[in-house]
XYZ file of N, CA and C in Angstrom:
174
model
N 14.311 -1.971 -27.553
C 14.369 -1.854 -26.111
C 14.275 -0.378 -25.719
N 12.916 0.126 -24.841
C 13.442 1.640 -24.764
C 13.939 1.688 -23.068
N 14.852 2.535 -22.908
C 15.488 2.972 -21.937
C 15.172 3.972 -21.417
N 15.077 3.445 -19.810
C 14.316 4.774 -19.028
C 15.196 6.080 -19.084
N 15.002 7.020 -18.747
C 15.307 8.679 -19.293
C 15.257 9.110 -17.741
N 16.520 9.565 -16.697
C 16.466 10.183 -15.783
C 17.104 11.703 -15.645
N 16.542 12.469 -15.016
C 16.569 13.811 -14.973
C 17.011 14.588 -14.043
N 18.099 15.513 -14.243
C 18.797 16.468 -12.881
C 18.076 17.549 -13.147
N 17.317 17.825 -11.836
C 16.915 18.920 -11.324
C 17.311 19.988 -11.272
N 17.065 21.199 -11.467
C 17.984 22.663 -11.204
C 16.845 23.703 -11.003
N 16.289 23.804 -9.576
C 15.605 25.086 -9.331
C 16.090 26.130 -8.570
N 15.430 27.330 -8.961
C 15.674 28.709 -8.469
C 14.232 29.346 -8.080
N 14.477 30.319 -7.480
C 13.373 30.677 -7.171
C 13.349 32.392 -7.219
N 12.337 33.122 -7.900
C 13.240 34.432 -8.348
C 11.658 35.312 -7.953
N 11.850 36.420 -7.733
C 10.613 37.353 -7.523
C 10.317 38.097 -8.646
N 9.037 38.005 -8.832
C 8.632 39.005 -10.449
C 7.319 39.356 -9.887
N 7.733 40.908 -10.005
C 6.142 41.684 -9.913
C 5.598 41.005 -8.263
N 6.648 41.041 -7.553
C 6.206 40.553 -6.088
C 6.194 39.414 -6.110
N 5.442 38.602 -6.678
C 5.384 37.065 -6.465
C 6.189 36.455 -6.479
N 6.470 35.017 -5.977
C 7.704 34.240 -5.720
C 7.240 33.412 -6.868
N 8.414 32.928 -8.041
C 7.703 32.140 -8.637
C 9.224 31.233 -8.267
N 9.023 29.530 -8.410
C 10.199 28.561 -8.752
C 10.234 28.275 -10.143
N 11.528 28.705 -10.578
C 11.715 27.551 -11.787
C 12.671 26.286 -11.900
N 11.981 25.813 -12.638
C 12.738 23.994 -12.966
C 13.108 23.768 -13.805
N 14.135 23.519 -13.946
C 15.365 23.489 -15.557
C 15.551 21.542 -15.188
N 14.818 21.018 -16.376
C 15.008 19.332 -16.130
C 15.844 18.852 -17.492
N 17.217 18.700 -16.935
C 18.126 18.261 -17.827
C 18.356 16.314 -18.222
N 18.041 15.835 -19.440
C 18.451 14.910 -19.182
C 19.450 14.208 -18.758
N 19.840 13.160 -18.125
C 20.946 12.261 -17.882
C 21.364 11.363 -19.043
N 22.537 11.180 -19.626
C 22.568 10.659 -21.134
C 23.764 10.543 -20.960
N 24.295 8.606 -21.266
C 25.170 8.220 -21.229
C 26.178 8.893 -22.205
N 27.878 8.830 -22.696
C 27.993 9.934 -22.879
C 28.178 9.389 -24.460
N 28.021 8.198 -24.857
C 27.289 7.862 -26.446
C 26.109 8.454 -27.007
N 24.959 8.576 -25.991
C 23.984 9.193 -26.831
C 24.161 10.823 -26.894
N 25.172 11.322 -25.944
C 24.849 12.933 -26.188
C 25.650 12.785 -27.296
N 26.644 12.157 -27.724
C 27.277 12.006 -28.691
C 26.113 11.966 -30.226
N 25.622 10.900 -29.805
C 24.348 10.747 -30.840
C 23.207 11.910 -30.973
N 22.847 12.329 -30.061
C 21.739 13.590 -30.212
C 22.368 14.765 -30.578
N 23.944 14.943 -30.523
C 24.778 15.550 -31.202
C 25.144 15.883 -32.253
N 25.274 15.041 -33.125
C 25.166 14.357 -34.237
C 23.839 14.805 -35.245
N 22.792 14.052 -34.787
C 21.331 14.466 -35.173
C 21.154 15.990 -35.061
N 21.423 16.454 -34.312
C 21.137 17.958 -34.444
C 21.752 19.186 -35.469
N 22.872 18.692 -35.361
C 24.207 19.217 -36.621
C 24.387 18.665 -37.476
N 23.227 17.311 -38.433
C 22.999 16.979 -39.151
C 21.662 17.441 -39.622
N 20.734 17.641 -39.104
C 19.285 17.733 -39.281
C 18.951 18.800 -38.822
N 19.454 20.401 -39.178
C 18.953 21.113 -38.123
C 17.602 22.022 -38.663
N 17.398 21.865 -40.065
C 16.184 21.986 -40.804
C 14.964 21.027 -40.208
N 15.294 20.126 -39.702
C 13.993 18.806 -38.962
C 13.768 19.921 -37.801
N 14.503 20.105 -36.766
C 15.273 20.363 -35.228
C 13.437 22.012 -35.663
N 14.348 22.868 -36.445
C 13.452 23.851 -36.545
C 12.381 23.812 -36.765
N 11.643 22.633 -37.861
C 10.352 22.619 -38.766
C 9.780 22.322 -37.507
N 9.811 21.575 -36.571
C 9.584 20.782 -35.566
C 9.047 21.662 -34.962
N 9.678 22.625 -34.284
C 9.340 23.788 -33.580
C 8.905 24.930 -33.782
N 8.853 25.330 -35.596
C 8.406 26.284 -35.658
C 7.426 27.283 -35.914
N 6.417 26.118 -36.058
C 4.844 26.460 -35.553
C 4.461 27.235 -34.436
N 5.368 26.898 -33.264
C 5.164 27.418 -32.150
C 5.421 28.988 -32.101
N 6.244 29.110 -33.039
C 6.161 30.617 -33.075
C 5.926 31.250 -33.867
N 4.468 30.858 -34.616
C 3.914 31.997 -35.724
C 2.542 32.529 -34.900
């Protein structure tokens, strides 16, 4: 069964080099079992967590 995924909003709006830019910080909403669970996974697996991502920064 997958379960829809809803999201709190958090914008600001900040000036750089003159321009107005907004940013959007989209946090999930997560009953408080799964932060428990993605909790878990992360401080178990944090060799996955990195490999995952760390292409992005070579």
């Amino acid at each position: 069964m997958v379960q829809a995924v809803t999201y709190q909003s958090d914008k600001q709006s900040v000036y750089f080099q003159g321009k107005l830019i907004v940013l959007e910080n989209l946090t999930p909403v997560l009953s408080p079992e799964e932060k428990k669970k993605r909790k878990r996974e992360i401080e178990n697996n944090p060799y996955d967590i990195f490999s995952k991502y760390g292409d992005r920064f070579r």
